[in-house]
mmCIF file of C-alpha atoms and ligand atoms in Angstrom:
data_model
loop_
_atom_site.group_PDB
_atom_site.id
_atom_site.type_symbol
_atom_site.label_atom_id
_atom_site.label_comp_id
_atom_site.label_asym_id
_atom_site.label_seq_id
_atom_site.Cartn_x
_atom_site.Cartn_y
_atom_site.Cartn_z
ATOM 1 C CA MET A 267 64.048 53.241 -34.070
ATOM 2 C CA LYS A 268 66.397 50.324 -32.936
ATOM 3 C CA SER A 269 69.848 50.476 -34.846
ATOM 4 C CA THR A 270 72.359 48.727 -34.400
ATOM 5 C CA LYS A 271 75.515 47.616 -37.238
ATOM 6 C CA ALA A 272 74.826 44.043 -38.028
ATOM 7 C CA LEU A 273 70.944 45.469 -38.032
ATOM 8 C CA ASP A 274 72.321 48.771 -40.428
ATOM 9 C CA GLU A 275 74.033 46.139 -42.423
ATOM 10 C CA LEU A 276 70.853 44.043 -42.787
ATOM 11 C CA PHE A 277 68.932 47.381 -43.857
ATOM 12 C CA ALA A 278 71.394 48.168 -46.426
ATOM 13 C CA ALA A 279 71.234 44.872 -48.414
ATOM 14 C CA ALA A 280 67.628 45.024 -48.220
ATOM 15 C CA ALA A 281 67.340 48.335 -50.057
ATOM 16 C CA ALA A 282 69.709 47.814 -52.267
ATOM 17 C CA ALA A 283 68.221 44.655 -53.708
ATOM 18 C CA ARG A 284 64.041 46.133 -53.407
ATOM 19 C CA LYS A 285 65.569 48.770 -55.345
ATOM 20 C CA ASN A 286 65.628 46.110 -57.955
ATOM 21 C CA ALA A 287 62.448 43.955 -57.693
ATOM 22 C CA TYR A 288 60.187 43.221 -60.116
ATOM 23 C CA ALA A 289 57.298 44.337 -59.537
ATOM 24 C CA PRO A 290 55.423 45.360 -62.472
ATOM 25 C CA TYR A 291 51.941 43.763 -61.389
ATOM 26 C CA SER A 292 51.874 44.768 -57.305
ATOM 27 C CA GLY A 293 53.500 47.785 -58.036
ATOM 28 C CA PHE A 294 54.797 46.717 -54.509
ATOM 29 C CA ALA A 295 58.431 46.369 -54.599
ATOM 30 C CA VAL A 296 60.023 44.315 -51.242
ATOM 31 C CA GLY A 297 63.905 43.719 -50.425
ATOM 32 C CA ALA A 298 64.666 40.627 -47.994
ATOM 33 C CA ALA A 299 67.961 40.403 -46.370
ATOM 34 C CA VAL A 300 69.003 37.676 -44.241
ATOM 35 C CA ARG A 301 72.032 37.215 -42.015
ATOM 36 C CA ALA A 302 73.629 33.421 -42.211
ATOM 37 C CA ALA A 303 75.172 31.283 -38.935
ATOM 38 C CA SER A 304 78.609 32.518 -40.445
ATOM 39 C CA GLY A 305 77.359 36.013 -40.391
ATOM 40 C CA THR A 306 77.284 36.449 -43.861
ATOM 41 C CA VAL A 307 74.250 38.549 -45.338
ATOM 42 C CA PHE A 308 72.297 37.987 -48.419
ATOM 43 C CA SER A 309 69.241 39.739 -50.262
ATOM 44 C CA ALA A 310 67.250 39.508 -52.697
ATOM 45 C CA ALA A 311 63.944 41.526 -53.761
ATOM 46 C CA ASN A 312 60.519 40.170 -55.350
ATOM 47 C CA VAL A 313 60.230 38.401 -59.116
ATOM 48 C CA GLU A 314 57.238 38.703 -60.001
ATOM 49 C CA ASN A 315 55.390 37.472 -63.089
ATOM 50 C CA ALA A 316 52.730 37.945 -66.284
ATOM 51 C CA ALA A 317 51.560 34.402 -65.065
ATOM 52 C CA TYR A 318 51.072 35.549 -61.567
ATOM 53 C CA PRO A 319 51.290 32.433 -58.867
ATOM 54 C CA VAL A 320 54.571 31.778 -60.237
ATOM 55 C CA GLY A 321 56.199 35.029 -59.076
ATOM 56 C CA THR A 322 58.394 35.152 -55.690
ATOM 57 C CA CYS A 323 58.716 36.889 -52.935
ATOM 58 C CA ALA A 324 61.391 38.713 -52.148
ATOM 59 C CA GLU A 325 62.430 36.147 -48.949
ATOM 60 C CA ALA A 326 62.724 33.121 -51.295
ATOM 61 C CA GLY A 327 65.573 34.448 -52.960
ATOM 62 C CA ALA A 328 66.987 36.318 -49.890
ATOM 63 C CA ILE A 329 66.053 32.008 -48.539
ATOM 64 C CA ALA A 330 67.580 30.662 -51.979
ATOM 65 C CA ALA A 331 71.083 32.709 -51.879
ATOM 66 C CA MET A 332 71.961 31.666 -48.343
ATOM 67 C CA VAL A 333 71.306 27.752 -49.251
ATOM 68 C CA ALA A 334 73.583 28.306 -52.818
ATOM 69 C CA ALA A 335 76.156 29.016 -50.673
ATOM 70 C CA ASP A 336 76.069 25.975 -48.898
ATOM 71 C CA GLU A 337 74.294 28.396 -45.417
ATOM 72 C CA ARG A 338 71.908 26.522 -43.326
ATOM 73 C CA ARG A 339 70.943 28.784 -40.483
ATOM 74 C CA ILE A 340 68.948 32.126 -40.527
ATOM 75 C CA ALA A 341 70.378 34.389 -37.852
ATOM 76 C CA ALA A 342 68.523 37.533 -38.497
ATOM 77 C CA ILE A 343 65.913 38.281 -41.727
ATOM 78 C CA LEU A 344 64.630 41.874 -42.687
ATOM 79 C CA ILE A 345 62.139 42.213 -45.185
ATOM 80 C CA LEU A 346 61.824 46.300 -46.253
ATOM 81 C CA ALA A 347 58.336 47.425 -47.974
ATOM 82 C CA ASP A 348 56.904 50.618 -48.365
ATOM 83 C CA SER A 349 53.589 49.204 -46.698
ATOM 84 C CA SER A 350 51.260 51.299 -44.172
ATOM 85 C CA GLU A 351 51.598 48.400 -41.579
ATOM 86 C CA PRO A 352 54.665 47.194 -40.584
ATOM 87 C CA LEU A 353 54.981 44.073 -43.193
ATOM 88 C CA MET A 354 55.294 40.502 -41.736
ATOM 89 C CA PRO A 355 56.600 37.668 -44.240
ATOM 90 C CA CYS A 356 53.669 36.044 -45.997
ATOM 91 C CA GLY A 357 52.175 32.401 -44.920
ATOM 92 C CA ALA A 358 54.475 30.864 -47.027
ATOM 93 C CA CYS A 359 57.688 33.181 -46.558
ATOM 94 C CA ARG A 360 57.227 31.816 -43.321
ATOM 95 C CA GLN A 361 57.414 28.712 -43.437
ATOM 96 C CA ARG A 362 60.110 28.817 -45.569
ATOM 97 C CA ILE A 363 61.561 30.834 -42.649
ATOM 98 C CA PHE A 364 61.146 28.130 -40.649
ATOM 99 C CA GLU A 365 62.821 25.789 -42.791
ATOM 100 C CA PHE A 366 66.299 27.055 -41.734
ATOM 101 C CA ALA A 367 65.417 29.594 -38.117
ATOM 102 C CA MET A 368 65.617 29.193 -35.064
ATOM 103 C CA PRO A 369 62.576 29.476 -32.378
ATOM 104 C CA ASP A 370 64.760 32.805 -31.150
ATOM 105 C CA THR A 371 65.805 34.565 -34.591
ATOM 106 C CA GLN A 372 64.304 38.098 -34.986
ATOM 107 C CA VAL A 373 62.394 38.844 -37.495
ATOM 108 C CA HIS A 374 62.932 42.589 -38.790
ATOM 109 C CA SER A 375 60.006 44.533 -40.287
ATOM 110 C CA ALA A 376 61.745 47.469 -42.157
ATOM 111 C CA GLY A 377 59.889 50.880 -44.355
ATOM 112 C CA PRO A 378 61.978 53.280 -46.187
ATOM 113 C CA GLY A 379 62.852 54.691 -42.692
ATOM 114 C CA GLY A 380 63.969 52.515 -40.891
ATOM 115 C CA VAL A 381 62.897 49.271 -39.021
ATOM 116 C CA ARG A 382 59.604 49.242 -37.572
ATOM 117 C CA ALA A 383 59.200 46.362 -35.516
ATOM 118 C CA SER A 384 61.205 42.753 -34.613
ATOM 119 C CA VAL A 385 59.572 40.213 -33.395
ATOM 120 C CA PRO A 386 61.049 36.591 -32.743
ATOM 121 C CA PHE A 387 60.322 34.021 -35.084
ATOM 122 C CA ALA A 388 58.255 31.963 -33.040
ATOM 123 C CA GLU A 389 55.987 34.706 -32.617
ATOM 124 C CA LEU A 390 54.965 34.613 -36.147
ATOM 125 C CA PHE A 391 55.100 30.555 -36.551
ATOM 126 C CA PRO A 392 54.079 29.092 -33.412
ATOM 127 C CA ARG A 393 52.068 25.528 -34.125
ATOM 128 C CA PRO A 394 54.886 24.986 -37.352
ATOM 129 C CA PHE A 395 54.647 21.384 -39.997
ATOM 130 C CA GLY A 396 57.913 21.140 -39.702
ATOM 131 C CA PRO A 397 61.327 17.856 -40.030
ATOM 132 C CA SER A 398 59.974 16.254 -37.073
ATOM 133 C CA ASN A 399 56.964 15.709 -38.505
ATOM 134 C CA LEU A 400 58.455 13.877 -41.462
ATOM 135 C CA GLY A 401 58.913 10.944 -38.854
HETATM 136 N N1 LIG B 125 55.691 40.017 -51.098
HETATM 137 C C1 LIG B 125 57.308 39.630 -50.359
HETATM 138 O O1 LIG B 125 58.504 39.427 -51.367
HETATM 139 N N2 LIG B 125 57.121 39.337 -49.501
HETATM 140 C C2 LIG B 125 56.344 39.472 -48.063
HETATM 141 O O2 LIG B 125 56.521 38.712 -47.545
HETATM 142 C C3 LIG B 125 54.799 39.821 -48.720
HETATM 143 C C4 LIG B 125 54.617 39.949 -50.099
HETATM 144 C C5 LIG B 125 55.410 40.344 -52.743
HETATM 145 C C6 LIG B 125 55.293 39.315 -53.579
HETATM 146 C C7 LIG B 125 54.575 39.948 -54.118
HETATM 147 O O3 LIG B 125 55.368 40.116 -55.444
HETATM 148 C C8 LIG B 125 54.231 41.325 -53.958
HETATM 149 O O4 LIG B 125 54.957 41.185 -52.427
HETATM 150 C C9 LIG B 125 52.722 41.374 -53.695
HETATM 151 O O5 LIG B 125 51.901 41.098 -53.115
#
């Protein structure tokens, strides 16, 4: 299992946020942590809602916190859940990440025991719709 100080910090932030996940409907708690270009880490958990589609993913919350701090670049992102297969961001969150990521931004997928998989973002979102498509 890969482990560096920077990765450990992302993991710890995602794990702390995940403890506060509000997921009474799915029972699937997710924590996400993004490292912004400055090095600052922002984290969040998923927040579900009785009106199911209104619920938000952990990644969305972490990105919103990053933007609120006036950061605009994701250097790395880690998502943490207890799933049989390593979890990768959902389709909508890949679009959210694309807005602020670089093709080589590392996406780390972790379980409770640590990081299970790491891939460059471009691998997850090869044919994006982005700002350049708006002409
Ligand atoms: N979820 C996330 O927070 N991130 C993902 O990338 C996948 C799914 C949340 C949404 C919902 O609260 C629960 O996991 C089950 O889909």
